[in-house]
Amino acid sequence: MSSMETRWATPLFTAIAPAAWGSSYFVTAQYLPPDRPFFAAAVRALPVGLLMLAATRQLPRGAWWWKSLVLGTLNIGAFFPLIFLAGYHLPGGLAATLTATSPIAVLLIAWALVAERPALLSLVGAAVGITGVALLVLQGGMSVDAVGVAASLGAVAISSLGYVLVKRWQPPVGLLTFTAWQLIAGGLMLVPVAAVIEGAPPQLDARALGGFAYICLVGTALAYVAWFTGLKRMPAGSVALIGLLNPVVGMLIGVALAGEAFGRVQLLGMTLVLGGVLAGQPAIQQAIARWHLAPPWSSASADLHHHGVGLGVGVGVDDTELVHARDAGLDERREGATLNGHGDRELAPRPAFEPLHLQDLAVAHRIGAGQVDLVERAD
């Protein structure tokens, strides 16, 4: 395999995840038994969680038993049924775009609950994204169901709260193991709830079985593996940008296969939502800060490259403020200096590692909503 093919292999494999999540809304509406969100959520969560646990063979310890139960209830037990409810009541493109606003919700919830003050550009992005949502919901010209909108926004709020708790508690295991715990906890909670609220399981024909097979094997198992592979091999910011494919795929499939409306208003609303999410990404903010610090044509930039020091992705101190290596108090020959793909040294001050690690967790556990956000969920 050539170097070019190797370079693109991981991003393309990672893109399977948001593409699968974006297509799940169409599959839900067209193939699954109607109006069975709790049953569908249980079928999606429990079998895949058990398979993951069988692969990882690691159980929670100590306080992580009850923490896994809490997070499984939020991120799976409540989130999954709301996602299916949105898929039943909304056009797939609209549902995917609404859930893609989760990074904005995380930003606001973290500000309110744990006093994480967002950067100005993040607040501007949040305002732009909310404007896009309002355009889609109020002026989109599509058939908009209030129950579906409430389900989508509720899923965003719940998954965002779950992410904030993940960030505070910091799980002691890998993402695959941690996700297995949550899937099993949420799935076990969903089984009795589905039985009480929805009654006996519905009869499944070949069409429904195919739909569930796709949701479980492709939309959950393969999607998680692809997403976590990206997290291991790529910067968190790059993975988050790939996550923007979720609403794009949802909208394209809806228009092409389900005949959903897509005009100028929908395009503007979707653009505002994605633009708002992009503006809140640390990688984007770092790039802007780096540009202001040392534009490519400036003497400062030339001096950095002359000394073999690159201020690349991940070199951040105090949020998005970028500094020269000497200002960070680092010797490029010591720990913290790494080589990027171009052979330039990238200096990552130790304080920058923790937020980057949390972003990786975030991207992984945002796995349900658009899963854009540097947050840690997937759909």
CSV table of C-alpha atoms in Angstrom, one decimal:
chain,number,residue,atom,x,y,z
A,1,MET,CA,0.0,0.0,0.0
A,2,SER,CA,1.4,3.4,-1.0
A,3,SER,CA,2.0,6.2,1.5
A,4,MET,CA,-0.9,8.1,-0.1
A,5,GLU,CA,-3.2,5.1,0.4
A,6,THR,CA,-2.1,4.7,4.0
A,7,ARG,CA,-2.7,8.4,4.7
A,8,TRP,CA,-6.3,8.1,3.5
A,9,ALA,CA,-7.1,4.7,4.9
A,10,THR,CA,-7.8,5.8,8.4
A,11,PRO,CA,-9.9,8.8,7.6
A,12,LEU,CA,-12.0,6.8,5.1
A,13,PHE,CA,-12.5,4.0,7.6
A,14,THR,CA,-13.4,6.5,10.4
A,15,ALA,CA,-15.9,8.0,8.0
A,16,ILE,CA,-17.9,4.8,8.1
A,17,ALA,CA,-19.2,5.8,11.6
A,18,PRO,CA,-20.9,9.1,10.8
A,19,ALA,CA,-22.1,7.8,7.5
A,20,ALA,CA,-23.7,4.8,9.3
A,21,TRP,CA,-25.2,7.1,12.0
A,22,GLY,CA,-26.6,9.5,9.4
A,23,SER,CA,-28.3,6.6,7.5
A,24,SER,CA,-29.8,5.1,10.6
A,25,TYR,CA,-32.7,7.6,10.6
A,26,PHE,CA,-33.8,6.5,7.1
A,27,VAL,CA,-33.5,2.8,8.2
A,28,THR,CA,-35.5,3.5,11.3
A,29,ALA,CA,-38.4,5.1,9.4
A,30,GLN,CA,-38.5,2.7,6.5
A,31,TYR,CA,-37.6,-0.7,7.9
A,32,LEU,CA,-38.1,-1.0,11.7
A,33,PRO,CA,-41.5,-1.7,13.4
A,34,PRO,CA,-43.2,1.6,13.8
A,35,ASP,CA,-43.5,3.4,17.2
A,36,ARG,CA,-41.3,1.0,19.1
A,37,PRO,CA,-38.5,3.2,20.3
A,38,PHE,CA,-37.7,1.4,23.5
A,39,PHE,CA,-37.7,-2.1,21.9
A,40,ALA,CA,-35.5,-0.8,19.1
A,41,ALA,CA,-33.1,0.8,21.6
A,42,ALA,CA,-32.9,-2.4,23.6
A,43,VAL,CA,-32.2,-4.5,20.6
A,44,ARG,CA,-29.5,-2.0,19.4
A,45,ALA,CA,-27.8,-1.7,22.8
A,46,LEU,CA,-27.7,-5.0,24.6
A,47,PRO,CA,-26.4,-7.5,22.0
A,48,VAL,CA,-23.7,-5.2,20.8
A,49,GLY,CA,-22.7,-4.4,24.4
A,50,LEU,CA,-22.4,-8.0,25.3
A,51,LEU,CA,-20.2,-8.7,22.2
A,52,MET,CA,-17.9,-5.8,23.1
A,53,LEU,CA,-17.6,-7.0,26.7
A,54,ALA,CA,-16.8,-10.5,25.5
A,55,ALA,CA,-14.0,-9.0,23.4
A,56,THR,CA,-12.6,-6.8,26.1
A,57,ARG,CA,-13.2,-9.1,29.1
A,58,GLN,CA,-13.0,-6.3,31.7
A,59,LEU,CA,-15.7,-5.6,34.2
A,60,PRO,CA,-16.1,-2.3,36.2
A,61,ARG,CA,-14.5,-2.0,39.6
A,62,GLY,CA,-15.5,-0.1,42.7
A,63,ALA,CA,-17.4,3.1,42.1
A,64,TRP,CA,-17.4,2.4,38.4
A,65,TRP,CA,-20.3,0.0,38.8
A,66,TRP,CA,-22.7,2.8,39.8
A,67,LYS,CA,-21.0,5.3,37.5
A,68,SER,CA,-21.5,3.0,34.5
A,69,LEU,CA,-25.1,2.6,35.5
A,70,VAL,CA,-25.6,6.4,35.6
A,71,LEU,CA,-23.8,7.0,32.3
A,72,GLY,CA,-25.5,4.0,30.7
A,73,THR,CA,-28.9,5.4,31.7
A,74,LEU,CA,-28.1,8.8,30.2
A,75,ASN,CA,-26.0,7.9,27.1
A,76,ILE,CA,-27.8,4.8,26.1
A,77,GLY,CA,-31.0,4.2,28.1
A,78,ALA,CA,-32.4,7.6,27.5
A,79,PHE,CA,-30.5,8.7,24.4
A,80,PHE,CA,-31.2,5.7,22.2
A,81,PRO,CA,-35.0,5.8,22.5
A,82,LEU,CA,-35.0,9.5,21.8
A,83,ILE,CA,-32.9,9.0,18.7
A,84,PHE,CA,-35.4,6.3,17.5
A,85,LEU,CA,-38.3,8.5,18.4
A,86,ALA,CA,-36.8,11.3,16.3
A,87,GLY,CA,-36.3,8.9,13.4
A,88,TYR,CA,-40.0,7.9,13.5
A,89,HIS,CA,-41.3,11.5,13.6
A,90,LEU,CA,-38.8,13.6,11.6
A,91,PRO,CA,-37.2,13.6,8.1
A,92,GLY,CA,-33.8,11.9,8.5
A,93,GLY,CA,-31.8,14.9,7.3
A,94,LEU,CA,-33.5,17.2,9.8
A,95,ALA,CA,-33.2,14.7,12.7
A,96,ALA,CA,-29.5,14.3,11.9
A,97,THR,CA,-28.9,18.0,11.7
A,98,LEU,CA,-30.6,18.7,15.0
A,99,THR,CA,-28.6,16.1,16.8
A,100,ALA,CA,-25.4,17.4,15.3
A,101,THR,CA,-25.8,20.5,17.6
A,102,SER,CA,-24.7,18.5,20.6
A,103,PRO,CA,-21.2,20.2,20.7
A,104,ILE,CA,-23.1,23.5,21.3
A,105,ALA,CA,-25.2,21.9,24.1
A,106,VAL,CA,-22.0,20.5,25.7
A,107,LEU,CA,-20.4,23.9,25.7
A,108,LEU,CA,-23.4,25.5,27.4
A,109,ILE,CA,-23.9,22.7,29.9
A,110,ALA,CA,-20.3,22.6,30.9
A,111,TRP,CA,-20.4,26.4,31.4
A,112,ALA,CA,-23.4,26.1,33.6
A,113,LEU,CA,-22.4,23.0,35.7
A,114,VAL,CA,-18.7,22.9,35.9
A,115,ALA,CA,-17.8,26.6,35.2
A,116,GLU,CA,-15.9,25.9,32.0
A,117,ARG,CA,-16.0,29.3,30.4
A,118,PRO,CA,-16.1,28.9,26.6
A,119,ALA,CA,-14.0,31.0,24.2
A,120,LEU,CA,-15.7,33.9,22.5
A,121,LEU,CA,-15.6,32.1,19.1
A,122,SER,CA,-17.3,29.1,20.7
A,123,LEU,CA,-20.2,31.4,21.9
A,124,VAL,CA,-20.4,33.0,18.5
A,125,GLY,CA,-20.6,29.5,16.9
A,126,ALA,CA,-23.3,28.5,19.4
A,127,ALA,CA,-25.4,31.5,18.4
A,128,VAL,CA,-24.9,30.7,14.7
A,129,GLY,CA,-25.8,27.1,15.2
A,130,ILE,CA,-28.9,27.9,17.2
A,131,THR,CA,-30.0,30.3,14.4
A,132,GLY,CA,-29.6,27.4,11.9
A,133,VAL,CA,-31.8,25.1,14.0
A,134,ALA,CA,-34.4,27.8,14.2
A,135,LEU,CA,-34.4,28.2,10.5
A,136,LEU,CA,-34.8,24.5,9.9
A,137,VAL,CA,-37.5,24.0,12.5
A,138,LEU,CA,-39.5,27.2,12.0
A,139,GLN,CA,-39.0,28.2,8.4
A,140,GLY,CA,-37.8,25.0,6.7
A,141,GLY,CA,-41.0,24.2,4.8
A,142,MET,CA,-40.8,20.6,5.8
A,143,SER,CA,-43.2,18.5,7.7
A,144,VAL,CA,-41.9,19.2,11.2
A,145,ASP,CA,-43.4,17.1,14.1
A,146,ALA,CA,-43.1,18.7,17.5
A,147,VAL,CA,-42.6,15.3,19.2
A,148,GLY,CA,-39.7,14.6,16.8
A,149,VAL,CA,-38.1,18.0,17.4
A,150,ALA,CA,-38.5,17.6,21.2
A,151,ALA,CA,-37.0,14.1,21.0
A,152,SER,CA,-33.9,15.3,19.0
A,153,LEU,CA,-33.2,18.2,21.3
A,154,GLY,CA,-33.8,16.0,24.3
A,155,ALA,CA,-31.3,13.5,23.0
A,156,VAL,CA,-28.8,16.3,22.5
A,157,ALA,CA,-29.3,17.6,26.1
A,158,ILE,CA,-29.1,14.2,27.7
A,159,SER,CA,-26.0,13.0,25.8
A,160,SER,CA,-24.3,16.4,26.5
A,161,LEU,CA,-25.0,16.0,30.2
A,162,GLY,CA,-23.5,12.5,30.0
A,163,TYR,CA,-20.4,13.8,28.3
A,164,VAL,CA,-19.9,16.4,31.0
A,165,LEU,CA,-20.1,13.6,33.6
A,166,VAL,CA,-17.6,11.5,31.6
A,167,LYS,CA,-15.2,14.5,31.5
A,168,ARG,CA,-15.5,14.9,35.2
A,169,TRP,CA,-15.2,11.2,36.2
A,170,GLN,CA,-12.6,10.2,33.5
A,171,PRO,CA,-13.1,6.5,33.0
A,172,PRO,CA,-10.0,4.3,33.8
A,173,VAL,CA,-10.3,2.0,30.8
A,174,GLY,CA,-10.3,2.1,27.0
A,175,LEU,CA,-13.2,3.5,25.1
A,176,LEU,CA,-14.3,0.1,23.7
A,177,THR,CA,-14.6,-1.3,27.2
A,178,PHE,CA,-16.2,1.8,28.6
A,179,THR,CA,-18.8,1.8,25.8
A,180,ALA,CA,-19.5,-1.8,26.5
A,181,TRP,CA,-20.3,-1.1,30.1
A,182,GLN,CA,-22.7,1.7,29.1
A,183,LEU,CA,-24.4,-0.3,26.4
A,184,ILE,CA,-25.1,-3.2,28.8
A,185,ALA,CA,-26.3,-1.0,31.6
A,186,GLY,CA,-28.5,1.0,29.3
A,187,GLY,CA,-29.8,-2.1,27.5
A,188,LEU,CA,-30.6,-3.9,30.8
A,189,MET,CA,-32.6,-0.9,31.8
A,190,LEU,CA,-34.4,-0.7,28.5
A,191,VAL,CA,-35.7,-4.3,28.5
A,192,PRO,CA,-38.2,-3.9,31.4
A,193,VAL,CA,-39.2,-0.4,30.3
A,194,ALA,CA,-40.0,-1.6,26.8
A,195,ALA,CA,-42.0,-4.5,28.2
A,196,VAL,CA,-44.1,-2.2,30.4
A,197,ILE,CA,-44.6,0.7,28.0
A,198,GLU,CA,-44.8,-1.1,24.6
A,199,GLY,CA,-46.0,-4.6,25.6
A,200,ALA,CA,-44.9,-7.8,24.0
A,201,PRO,CA,-42.2,-7.6,21.3
A,202,PRO,CA,-43.5,-7.1,17.8
A,203,GLN,CA,-43.4,-9.8,15.1
A,204,LEU,CA,-40.4,-9.1,12.9
A,205,ASP,CA,-40.6,-9.8,9.2
A,206,ALA,CA,-37.6,-10.1,6.9
A,207,ARG,CA,-37.6,-6.3,6.3
A,208,ALA,CA,-37.5,-5.5,10.0
A,209,LEU,CA,-34.8,-8.2,10.7
A,210,GLY,CA,-32.7,-6.6,7.9
A,211,GLY,CA,-33.2,-3.2,9.4
A,212,PHE,CA,-32.1,-4.3,12.9
A,213,ALA,CA,-29.2,-6.2,11.5
A,214,TYR,CA,-28.0,-3.0,9.8
A,215,ILE,CA,-28.6,-0.8,12.9
A,216,CYS,CA,-26.8,-3.3,15.2
A,217,LEU,CA,-23.9,-4.5,13.0
A,218,VAL,CA,-23.2,-1.5,10.9
A,219,GLY,CA,-24.7,1.4,12.8
A,220,THR,CA,-23.4,0.4,16.2
A,221,ALA,CA,-20.7,-2.4,16.2
A,222,LEU,CA,-18.8,-1.4,13.0
A,223,ALA,CA,-19.4,2.3,13.6
A,224,TYR,CA,-17.9,2.1,17.1
A,225,VAL,CA,-14.9,0.2,15.9
A,226,ALA,CA,-14.3,2.7,13.0
A,227,TRP,CA,-14.8,5.7,15.3
A,228,PHE,CA,-12.4,4.4,18.0
A,229,THR,CA,-9.8,3.5,15.3
A,230,GLY,CA,-9.9,7.1,14.2
A,231,LEU,CA,-9.6,8.3,17.8
A,232,LYS,CA,-6.5,6.2,18.3
A,233,ARG,CA,-4.7,7.2,15.0
A,234,MET,CA,-5.9,10.8,14.3
A,235,PRO,CA,-6.1,14.1,16.3
A,236,ALA,CA,-9.4,14.6,18.0
A,237,GLY,CA,-10.1,17.7,16.0
A,238,SER,CA,-9.8,15.8,12.7
A,239,VAL,CA,-12.1,13.1,13.9
A,240,ALA,CA,-14.6,15.7,15.0
A,241,LEU,CA,-14.6,17.2,11.5
A,242,ILE,CA,-15.2,13.8,10.0
A,243,GLY,CA,-18.2,13.5,12.3
A,244,LEU,CA,-19.8,16.4,10.3
A,245,LEU,CA,-20.6,13.8,7.7
A,246,ASN,CA,-23.5,12.5,9.9
A,247,PRO,CA,-26.1,15.2,9.1
A,248,VAL,CA,-24.8,15.5,5.5
A,249,VAL,CA,-25.3,11.8,4.9
A,250,GLY,CA,-28.7,11.9,6.6
A,251,MET,CA,-29.8,14.8,4.4
A,252,LEU,CA,-28.5,13.3,1.2
A,253,ILE,CA,-30.2,9.9,1.9
A,254,GLY,CA,-33.4,11.6,2.9
A,255,VAL,CA,-33.5,13.6,-0.3
A,256,ALA,CA,-32.4,10.8,-2.7
A,257,LEU,CA,-34.4,7.9,-1.2
A,258,ALA,CA,-37.2,9.3,0.8
A,259,GLY,CA,-38.1,12.4,-1.3
A,260,GLU,CA,-37.5,14.8,1.6
A,261,ALA,CA,-37.6,18.5,0.7
A,262,PHE,CA,-34.3,20.3,0.4
A,263,GLY,CA,-34.3,23.9,-0.8
A,264,ARG,CA,-32.4,27.1,-0.1
A,265,VAL,CA,-33.8,27.5,3.4
A,266,GLN,CA,-32.7,24.0,4.4
A,267,LEU,CA,-29.3,24.5,2.8
A,268,LEU,CA,-28.8,27.8,4.8
A,269,GLY,CA,-30.0,26.3,8.0
A,270,MET,CA,-27.8,23.2,7.7
A,271,THR,CA,-24.8,25.4,6.7
A,272,LEU,CA,-25.3,27.6,9.8
A,273,VAL,CA,-25.6,24.5,12.1
A,274,LEU,CA,-22.4,22.9,10.7
A,275,GLY,CA,-20.6,26.3,10.7
A,276,GLY,CA,-21.5,26.9,14.3
A,277,VAL,CA,-20.2,23.5,15.3
A,278,LEU,CA,-17.0,24.0,13.4
A,279,ALA,CA,-16.4,27.4,15.1
A,280,GLY,CA,-16.5,25.7,18.4
A,281,GLN,CA,-13.9,23.1,17.6
A,282,PRO,CA,-10.6,23.6,19.5
A,283,ALA,CA,-8.6,22.5,16.4
A,284,ILE,CA,-10.2,25.4,14.4
A,285,GLN,CA,-9.6,27.9,17.2
A,286,GLN,CA,-6.0,26.8,17.5
A,287,ALA,CA,-5.5,27.2,13.8
A,288,ILE,CA,-6.9,30.8,13.9
A,289,ALA,CA,-4.8,31.6,17.0
A,290,ARG,CA,-1.7,30.2,15.3
A,291,TRP,CA,-2.4,32.3,12.2
A,292,HIS,CA,-2.6,35.5,14.3
A,293,LEU,CA,0.5,34.5,16.2
A,294,ALA,CA,2.7,33.8,13.2
A,295,PRO,CA,1.2,34.1,9.7
A,296,PRO,CA,3.0,32.0,7.1
A,297,TRP,CA,4.7,35.1,5.6
A,298,SER,CA,5.9,36.5,8.9
A,299,SER,CA,9.4,36.5,10.3
A,300,ALA,CA,8.2,34.7,13.4
A,301,SER,CA,6.9,31.8,11.3
A,302,ALA,CA,10.1,31.6,9.4
A,303,ASP,CA,12.1,31.6,12.6
A,304,LEU,CA,10.0,28.7,14.0
A,305,HIS,CA,10.6,26.6,10.9
A,306,HIS,CA,14.3,27.5,10.8
A,307,HIS,CA,14.7,26.1,14.3
A,308,GLY,CA,12.7,23.0,13.4
A,309,VAL,CA,9.9,23.9,15.8
A,310,GLY,CA,6.3,23.5,14.5
A,311,LEU,CA,3.3,24.9,16.4
A,312,GLY,CA,0.9,22.3,15.1
A,313,VAL,CA,-2.3,20.8,16.3
A,314,GLY,CA,-2.2,20.0,20.0
A,315,VAL,CA,0.3,22.7,21.0
A,316,GLY,CA,-2.0,24.8,23.2
A,317,VAL,CA,-1.6,26.5,26.5
A,318,ASP,CA,-4.5,28.1,28.3
A,319,ASP,CA,-7.2,27.0,25.8
A,320,THR,CA,-6.4,28.3,22.4
A,321,GLU,CA,-3.4,30.6,23.2
A,322,LEU,CA,-0.4,29.3,21.3
A,323,VAL,CA,3.1,30.1,22.4
A,324,HIS,CA,6.7,29.7,21.1
A,325,ALA,CA,8.6,26.7,22.5
A,326,ARG,CA,10.9,28.9,24.6
A,327,ASP,CA,7.9,30.7,26.1
A,328,ALA,CA,6.4,27.4,27.2
A,329,GLY,CA,9.7,26.5,29.0
A,330,LEU,CA,10.3,23.4,27.0
A,331,ASP,CA,13.5,22.1,25.4
A,332,GLU,CA,12.8,20.6,22.1
A,333,ARG,CA,15.2,17.8,22.9
A,334,ARG,CA,13.2,16.7,25.9
A,335,GLU,CA,9.9,15.0,26.6
A,336,GLY,CA,7.0,16.7,25.0
A,337,ALA,CA,8.7,17.2,21.6
A,338,THR,CA,7.4,15.0,18.8
A,339,LEU,CA,7.7,14.9,15.1
A,340,ASN,CA,4.8,15.6,12.8
A,341,GLY,CA,4.2,14.1,9.4
A,342,HIS,CA,6.5,16.6,7.8
A,343,GLY,CA,9.4,16.0,10.1
A,344,ASP,CA,8.9,19.2,12.0
A,345,ARG,CA,9.0,19.2,15.8
A,346,GLU,CA,5.7,19.7,17.6
A,347,LEU,CA,6.0,20.8,21.2
A,348,ALA,CA,3.0,19.8,23.4
A,349,PRO,CA,3.3,21.3,26.9
A,350,ARG,CA,2.2,18.8,29.5
A,351,PRO,CA,-0.9,20.9,30.5
A,352,ALA,CA,-2.2,20.5,26.9
A,353,PHE,CA,-2.3,16.7,27.0
A,354,GLU,CA,-5.2,16.5,29.5
A,355,PRO,CA,-7.7,18.5,27.5
A,356,LEU,CA,-6.7,16.7,24.4
A,357,HIS,CA,-7.3,13.3,26.1
A,358,LEU,CA,-10.7,14.6,27.3
A,359,GLN,CA,-11.5,15.6,23.7
A,360,ASP,CA,-10.8,12.1,22.6
A,361,LEU,CA,-13.1,10.8,25.2
A,362,ALA,CA,-15.6,13.3,24.1
A,363,VAL,CA,-15.5,12.4,20.5
A,364,ALA,CA,-16.1,8.8,21.4
A,365,HIS,CA,-19.0,9.2,23.7
A,366,ARG,CA,-20.9,11.6,21.7
A,367,ILE,CA,-21.6,8.6,19.7
A,368,GLY,CA,-25.1,9.2,19.0
A,369,ALA,CA,-25.7,12.8,18.1
A,370,GLY,CA,-23.8,13.9,15.1
A,371,GLN,CA,-21.3,13.1,16.9
A,372,VAL,CA,-19.4,16.0,15.8
A,373,ASP,CA,-18.4,18.0,18.7
A,374,LEU,CA,-15.2,17.0,20.1
A,375,VAL,CA,-17.4,15.2,22.4
A,376,GLU,CA,-17.4,11.7,23.2
A,377,ARG,CA,-20.5,10.1,21.8
A,378,ALA,CA,-21.6,8.5,18.6
A,379,ASP,CA,-25.0,7.9,17.3
